[in-house]
CSV table of C-alpha atoms in Angstrom, one decimal:
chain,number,residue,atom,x,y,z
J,10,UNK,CA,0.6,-82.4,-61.9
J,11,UNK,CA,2.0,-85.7,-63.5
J,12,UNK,CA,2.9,-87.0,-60.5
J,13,UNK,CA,-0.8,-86.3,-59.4
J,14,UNK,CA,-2.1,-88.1,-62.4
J,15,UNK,CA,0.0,-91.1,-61.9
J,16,UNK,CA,-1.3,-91.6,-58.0
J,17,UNK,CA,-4.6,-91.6,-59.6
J,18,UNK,CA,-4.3,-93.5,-62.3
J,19,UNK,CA,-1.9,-96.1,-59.9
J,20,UNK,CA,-5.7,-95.9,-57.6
J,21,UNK,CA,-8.2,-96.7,-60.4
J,22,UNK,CA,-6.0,-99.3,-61.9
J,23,UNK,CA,-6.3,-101.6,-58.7
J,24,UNK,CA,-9.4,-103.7,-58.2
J,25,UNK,CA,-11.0,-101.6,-55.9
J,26,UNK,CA,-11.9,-104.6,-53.6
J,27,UNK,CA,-8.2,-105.5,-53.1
J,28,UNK,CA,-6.3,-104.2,-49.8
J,29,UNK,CA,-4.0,-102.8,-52.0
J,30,UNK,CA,-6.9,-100.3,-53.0
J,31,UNK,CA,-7.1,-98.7,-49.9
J,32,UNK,CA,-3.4,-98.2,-48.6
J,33,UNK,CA,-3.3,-96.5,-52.2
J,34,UNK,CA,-6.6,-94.4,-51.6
J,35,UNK,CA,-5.4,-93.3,-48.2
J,36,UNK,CA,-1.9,-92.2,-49.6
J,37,UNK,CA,-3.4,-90.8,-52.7
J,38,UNK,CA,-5.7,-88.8,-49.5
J,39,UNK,CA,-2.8,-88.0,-47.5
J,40,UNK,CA,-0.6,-86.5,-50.7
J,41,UNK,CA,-3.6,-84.2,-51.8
J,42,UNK,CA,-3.7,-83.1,-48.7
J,43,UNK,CA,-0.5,-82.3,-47.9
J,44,UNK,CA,0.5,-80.8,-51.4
J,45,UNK,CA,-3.1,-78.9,-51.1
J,46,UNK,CA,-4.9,-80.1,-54.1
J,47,UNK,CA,-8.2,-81.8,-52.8
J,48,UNK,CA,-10.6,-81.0,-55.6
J,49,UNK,CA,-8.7,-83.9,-57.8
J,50,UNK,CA,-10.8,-86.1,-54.9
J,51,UNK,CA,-13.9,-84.7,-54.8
J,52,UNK,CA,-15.6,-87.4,-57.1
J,53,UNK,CA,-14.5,-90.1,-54.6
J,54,UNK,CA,-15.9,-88.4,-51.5
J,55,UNK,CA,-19.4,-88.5,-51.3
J,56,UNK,CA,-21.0,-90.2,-48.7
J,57,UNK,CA,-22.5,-92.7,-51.4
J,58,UNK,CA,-18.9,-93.5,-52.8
J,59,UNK,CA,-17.1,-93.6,-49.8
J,60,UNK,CA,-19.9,-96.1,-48.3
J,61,UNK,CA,-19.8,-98.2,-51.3
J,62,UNK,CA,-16.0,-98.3,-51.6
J,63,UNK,CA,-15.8,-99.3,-47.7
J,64,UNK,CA,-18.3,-101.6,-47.9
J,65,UNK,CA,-15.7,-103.1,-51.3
J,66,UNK,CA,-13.0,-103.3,-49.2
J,67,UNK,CA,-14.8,-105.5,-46.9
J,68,UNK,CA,-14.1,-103.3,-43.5
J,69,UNK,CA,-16.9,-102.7,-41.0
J,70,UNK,CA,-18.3,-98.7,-40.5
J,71,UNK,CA,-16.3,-98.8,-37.5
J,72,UNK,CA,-13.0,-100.5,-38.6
J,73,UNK,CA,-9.9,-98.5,-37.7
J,74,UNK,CA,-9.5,-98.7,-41.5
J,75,UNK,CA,-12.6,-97.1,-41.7
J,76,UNK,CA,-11.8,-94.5,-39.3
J,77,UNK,CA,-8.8,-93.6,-40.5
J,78,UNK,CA,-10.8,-93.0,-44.4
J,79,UNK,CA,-13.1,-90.6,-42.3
J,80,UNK,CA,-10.2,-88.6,-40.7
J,81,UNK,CA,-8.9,-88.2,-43.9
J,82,UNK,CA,-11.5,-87.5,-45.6
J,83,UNK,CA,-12.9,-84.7,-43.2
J,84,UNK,CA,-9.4,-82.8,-43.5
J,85,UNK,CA,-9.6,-83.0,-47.6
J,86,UNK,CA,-13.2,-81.6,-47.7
J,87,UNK,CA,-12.6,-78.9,-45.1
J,88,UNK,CA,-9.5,-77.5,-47.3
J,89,UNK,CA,-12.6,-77.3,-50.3
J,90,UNK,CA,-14.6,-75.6,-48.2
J,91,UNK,CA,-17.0,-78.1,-48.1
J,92,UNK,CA,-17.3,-78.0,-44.5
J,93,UNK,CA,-21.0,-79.3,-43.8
J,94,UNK,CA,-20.1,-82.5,-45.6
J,95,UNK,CA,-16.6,-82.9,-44.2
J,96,UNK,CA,-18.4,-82.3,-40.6
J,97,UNK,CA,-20.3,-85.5,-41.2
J,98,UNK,CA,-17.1,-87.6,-42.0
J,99,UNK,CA,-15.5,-85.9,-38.3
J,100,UNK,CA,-18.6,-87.1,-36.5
J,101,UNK,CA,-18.5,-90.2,-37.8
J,102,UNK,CA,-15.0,-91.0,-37.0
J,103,UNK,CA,-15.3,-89.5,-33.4
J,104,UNK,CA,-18.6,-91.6,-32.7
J,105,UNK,CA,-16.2,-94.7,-32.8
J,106,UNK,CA,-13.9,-93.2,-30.5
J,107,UNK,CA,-13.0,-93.7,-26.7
J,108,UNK,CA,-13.1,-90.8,-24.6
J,109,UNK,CA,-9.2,-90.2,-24.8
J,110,UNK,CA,-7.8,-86.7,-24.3
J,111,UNK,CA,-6.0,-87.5,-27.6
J,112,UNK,CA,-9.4,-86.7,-29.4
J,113,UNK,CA,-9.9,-83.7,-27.9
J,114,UNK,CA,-8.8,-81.2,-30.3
J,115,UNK,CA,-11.1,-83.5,-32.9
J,116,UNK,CA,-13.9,-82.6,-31.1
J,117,UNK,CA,-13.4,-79.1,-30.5
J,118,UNK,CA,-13.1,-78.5,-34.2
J,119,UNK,CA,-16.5,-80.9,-34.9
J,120,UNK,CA,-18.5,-78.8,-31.9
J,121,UNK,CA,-17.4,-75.3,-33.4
J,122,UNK,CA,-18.5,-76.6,-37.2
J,123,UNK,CA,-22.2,-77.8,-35.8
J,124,UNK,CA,-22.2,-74.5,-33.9
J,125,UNK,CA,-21.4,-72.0,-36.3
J,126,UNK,CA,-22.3,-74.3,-40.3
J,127,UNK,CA,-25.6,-72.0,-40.8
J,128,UNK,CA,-27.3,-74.9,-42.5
J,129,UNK,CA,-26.5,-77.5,-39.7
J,130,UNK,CA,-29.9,-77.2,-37.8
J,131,UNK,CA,-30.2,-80.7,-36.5
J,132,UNK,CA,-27.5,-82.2,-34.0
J,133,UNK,CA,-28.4,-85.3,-32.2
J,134,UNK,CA,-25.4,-86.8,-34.1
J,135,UNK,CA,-23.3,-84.7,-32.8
J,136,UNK,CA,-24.4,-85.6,-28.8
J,137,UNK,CA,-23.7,-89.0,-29.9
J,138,UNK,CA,-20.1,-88.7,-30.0
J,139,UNK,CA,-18.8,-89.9,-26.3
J,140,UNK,CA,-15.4,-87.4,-26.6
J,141,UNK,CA,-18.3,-84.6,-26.5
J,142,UNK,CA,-18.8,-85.4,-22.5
J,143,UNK,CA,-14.9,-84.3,-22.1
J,144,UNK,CA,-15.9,-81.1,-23.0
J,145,UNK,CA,-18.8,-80.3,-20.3
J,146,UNK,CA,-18.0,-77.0,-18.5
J,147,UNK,CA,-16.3,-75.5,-21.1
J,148,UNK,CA,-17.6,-72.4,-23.4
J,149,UNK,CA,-18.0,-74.6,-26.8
J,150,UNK,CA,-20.0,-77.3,-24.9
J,151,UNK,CA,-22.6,-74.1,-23.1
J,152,UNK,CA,-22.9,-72.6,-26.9
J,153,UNK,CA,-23.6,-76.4,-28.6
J,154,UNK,CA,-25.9,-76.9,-25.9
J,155,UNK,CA,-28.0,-73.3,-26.4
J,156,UNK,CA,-27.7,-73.9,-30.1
J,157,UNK,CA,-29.3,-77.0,-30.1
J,158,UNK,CA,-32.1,-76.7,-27.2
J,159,UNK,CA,-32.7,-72.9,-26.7
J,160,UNK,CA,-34.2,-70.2,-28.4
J,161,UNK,CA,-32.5,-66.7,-29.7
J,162,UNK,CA,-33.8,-65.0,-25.8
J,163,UNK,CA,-31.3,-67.5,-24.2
J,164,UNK,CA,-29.2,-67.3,-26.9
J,165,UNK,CA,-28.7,-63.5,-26.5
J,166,UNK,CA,-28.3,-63.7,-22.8
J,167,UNK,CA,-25.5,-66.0,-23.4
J,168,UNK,CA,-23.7,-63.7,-25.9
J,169,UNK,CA,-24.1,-60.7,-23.5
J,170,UNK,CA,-22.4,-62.7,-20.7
J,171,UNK,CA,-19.6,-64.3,-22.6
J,172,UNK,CA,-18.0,-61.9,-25.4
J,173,UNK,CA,-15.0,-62.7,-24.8
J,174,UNK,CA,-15.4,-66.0,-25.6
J,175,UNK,CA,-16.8,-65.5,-28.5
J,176,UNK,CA,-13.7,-63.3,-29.4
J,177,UNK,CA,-11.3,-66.0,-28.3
J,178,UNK,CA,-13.2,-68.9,-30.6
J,179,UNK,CA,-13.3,-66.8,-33.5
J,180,UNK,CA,-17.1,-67.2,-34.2
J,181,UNK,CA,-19.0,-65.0,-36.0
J,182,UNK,CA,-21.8,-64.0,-33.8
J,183,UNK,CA,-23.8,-62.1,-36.8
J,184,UNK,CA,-24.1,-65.0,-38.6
J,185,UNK,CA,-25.0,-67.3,-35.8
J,186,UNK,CA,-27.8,-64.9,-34.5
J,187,UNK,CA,-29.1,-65.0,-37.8
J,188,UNK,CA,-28.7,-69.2,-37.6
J,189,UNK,CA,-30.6,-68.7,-33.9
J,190,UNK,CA,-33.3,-67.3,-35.5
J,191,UNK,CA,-34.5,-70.0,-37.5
J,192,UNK,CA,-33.8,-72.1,-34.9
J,193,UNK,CA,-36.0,-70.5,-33.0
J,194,UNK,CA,-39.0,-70.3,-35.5
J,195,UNK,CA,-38.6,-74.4,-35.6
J,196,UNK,CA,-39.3,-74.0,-31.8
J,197,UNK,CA,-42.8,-71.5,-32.4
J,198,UNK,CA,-43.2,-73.9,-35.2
J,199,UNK,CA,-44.2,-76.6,-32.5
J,200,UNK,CA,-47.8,-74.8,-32.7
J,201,UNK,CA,-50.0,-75.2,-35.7
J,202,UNK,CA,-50.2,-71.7,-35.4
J,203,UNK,CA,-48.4,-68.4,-34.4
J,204,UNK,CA,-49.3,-64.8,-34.4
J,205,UNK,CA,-46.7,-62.5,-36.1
J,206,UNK,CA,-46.7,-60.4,-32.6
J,207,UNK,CA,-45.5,-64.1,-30.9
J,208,UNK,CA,-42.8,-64.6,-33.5
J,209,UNK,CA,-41.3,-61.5,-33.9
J,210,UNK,CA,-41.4,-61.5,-29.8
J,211,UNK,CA,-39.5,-64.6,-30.2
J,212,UNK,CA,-37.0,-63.4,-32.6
J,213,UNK,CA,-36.7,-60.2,-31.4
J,214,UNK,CA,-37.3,-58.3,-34.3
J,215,UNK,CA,-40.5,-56.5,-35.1
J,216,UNK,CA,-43.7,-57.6,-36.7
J,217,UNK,CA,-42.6,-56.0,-40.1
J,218,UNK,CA,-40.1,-58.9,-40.6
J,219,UNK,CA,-41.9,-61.8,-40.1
J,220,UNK,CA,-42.4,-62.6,-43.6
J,221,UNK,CA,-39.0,-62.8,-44.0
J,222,UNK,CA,-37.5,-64.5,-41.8
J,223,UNK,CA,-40.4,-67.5,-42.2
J,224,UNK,CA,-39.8,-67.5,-46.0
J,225,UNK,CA,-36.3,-67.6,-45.0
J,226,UNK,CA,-36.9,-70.7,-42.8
J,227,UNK,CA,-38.9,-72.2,-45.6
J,228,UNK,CA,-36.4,-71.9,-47.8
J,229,UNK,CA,-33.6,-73.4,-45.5
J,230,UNK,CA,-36.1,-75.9,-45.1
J,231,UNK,CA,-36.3,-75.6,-41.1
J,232,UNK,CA,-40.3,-75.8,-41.2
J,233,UNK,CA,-42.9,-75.5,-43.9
J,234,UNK,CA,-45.2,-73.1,-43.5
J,235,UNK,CA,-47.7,-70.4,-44.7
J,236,UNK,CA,-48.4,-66.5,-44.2
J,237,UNK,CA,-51.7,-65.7,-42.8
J,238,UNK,CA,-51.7,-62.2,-43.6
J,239,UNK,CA,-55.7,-61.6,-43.2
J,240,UNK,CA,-55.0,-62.7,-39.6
J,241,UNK,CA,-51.5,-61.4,-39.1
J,242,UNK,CA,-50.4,-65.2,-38.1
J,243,UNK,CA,-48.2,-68.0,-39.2
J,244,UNK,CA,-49.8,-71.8,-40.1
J,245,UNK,CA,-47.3,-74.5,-39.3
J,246,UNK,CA,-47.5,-77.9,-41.4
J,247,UNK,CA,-43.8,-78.9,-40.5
J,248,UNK,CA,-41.0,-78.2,-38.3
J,249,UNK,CA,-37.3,-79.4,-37.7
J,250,UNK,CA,-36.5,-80.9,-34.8
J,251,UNK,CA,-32.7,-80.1,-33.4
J,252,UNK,CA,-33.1,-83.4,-31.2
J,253,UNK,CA,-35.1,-85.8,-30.7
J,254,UNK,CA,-35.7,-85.4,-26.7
J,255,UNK,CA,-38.8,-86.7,-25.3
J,256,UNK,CA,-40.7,-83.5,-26.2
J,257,UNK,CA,-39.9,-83.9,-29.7
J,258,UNK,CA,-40.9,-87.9,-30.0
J,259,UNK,CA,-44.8,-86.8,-28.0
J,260,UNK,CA,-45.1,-84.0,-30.7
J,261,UNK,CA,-44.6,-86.7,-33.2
J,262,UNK,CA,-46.7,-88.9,-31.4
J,263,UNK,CA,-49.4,-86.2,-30.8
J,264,UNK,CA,-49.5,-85.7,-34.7
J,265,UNK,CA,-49.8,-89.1,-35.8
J,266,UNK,CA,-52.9,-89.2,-33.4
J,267,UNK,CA,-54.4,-86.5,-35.1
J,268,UNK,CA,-53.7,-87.8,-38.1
J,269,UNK,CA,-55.4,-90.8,-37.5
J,270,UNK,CA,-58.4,-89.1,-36.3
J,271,UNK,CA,-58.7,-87.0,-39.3
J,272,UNK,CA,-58.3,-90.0,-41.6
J,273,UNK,CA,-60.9,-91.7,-39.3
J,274,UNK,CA,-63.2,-88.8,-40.1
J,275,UNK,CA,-62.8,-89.0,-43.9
J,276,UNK,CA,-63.9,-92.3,-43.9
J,277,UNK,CA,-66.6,-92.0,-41.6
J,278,UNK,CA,-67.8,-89.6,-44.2
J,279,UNK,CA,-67.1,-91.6,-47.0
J,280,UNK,CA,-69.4,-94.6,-45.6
């Protein structure tokens, strides 16, 4: 413990804009790591004060300097547990990377965590990375894939074809059915409006639980929307998209015309 306190007091006695700084931070890092005591570096890794103390130290986003902060930084956060944010620091540092088999194991570990985080619902940062290509063919590139285009139908057809697989990866298909699910109410989402009867065919669960499962989506903020019950449907304001393919940028589009044409109408009125 004293030792611990004299690496961080050693860190926040250096002017953090010195190069001195940062071989400290990233042994102060390493040690934590190693002697498994990460929460004493919590405060320092936020996205917000790991950008900031980047941008002091004067090294580009994509520096190996920079990289090797991420790295770092991903393994410290994933022994707290905090897995979603640690996810974003992996991303980052593999988006900078060649497509080297060195990587691969990298981006194994960062295509399981977008697969199975259940609050990860968006991924087009993910398909940014170029190691992610290396992986085509194999069963966690299929699932990444399904998760981030396909609805819970496809989904399930997947599982019942590939148990095994999902034995060998060690992912907990309860909880990523569950995950599928909202996904797939983002996708009925896409229309303004839904009858329970065509969401619970899409979830494959019965018009009973409806309700919940779009409060649950409201809550996990994966669309905004409203019961209907007089009508037995669902009224969509909002949705999430998982990427932004061309069918999500015309949806965009499409609702910015409407908009327009609403707001037209208003004023019309108003003269």
């Amino acid at each position: 413990h004293a030792h611990n306190c004299r690496l961080i007091h050693l860190l926040n006695s250096i002017d953090n804009s010195l190069y001195d700084h940062y071989i400290v931070f990233v042994i102060v890092l390493d040690y934590m790591r190693q002697t498994n005591q990460p929460q004493r570096m919590l405060s320092f890794l936020t996205n917000s004060s790991l950008e900031k103390q980047i941008a002091n130290w004067g090294f580009d986003e994509y520096s190996a300097q920079s990289l090797q902060v991420y790295l770092q930084t991903y393994k410290i956060l994933r022994l707290t547990g905090n897995s979603s944010t640690g996810l974003s620091f992996l991303i980052r540092y593999l988006t900078y990377q060649p497509q080297d088999s060195k990587y691969i194991a990298h981006t194994r570990e960062a295509v399981k965590d977008a697969i199975c985080l259940p609050t990860k619902f968006t991924f087009d940062d993910i398909f940014g990375c170029p190691m992610l290509e290396a992986l085509k063919g194999d069963f966690l590139y299929d699932l990444l894939h399904i998760v981030a285009t396909q609805t819970f139908s496809e989904f399930n057809t997947f599982l019942q074809k590939n148990k095994t697989e999902f034995n060998t990866a060690k992912i907990d298909v309860n909880a990523l059915s569950e995950k599928m699910r909202l996904l797939t109410v983002s996708d009925v989402g896409a229309e303004e409006s839904s009858t329970y009867d065509d969401v619970a065919t899409a979830l494959s669960i019965s018009s009973q639980d409806v309700p919940f499962w779009i409060m649950k989506a409201n809550l996990q903020g994966v669309v905004e929307a409203k019961l209907d019950d007089a009508n037995d449907c669902v009224l969509f304001s909002s949705t999430t998209h998982r990427i932004f393919d061309d069918k999500s940028w015309t949806s965009v589009q499409d609702k910015l015309v409407a908009l327009q044409s609403n707001f037209k109408t208003f004023v019309d009125a108003l003269n």
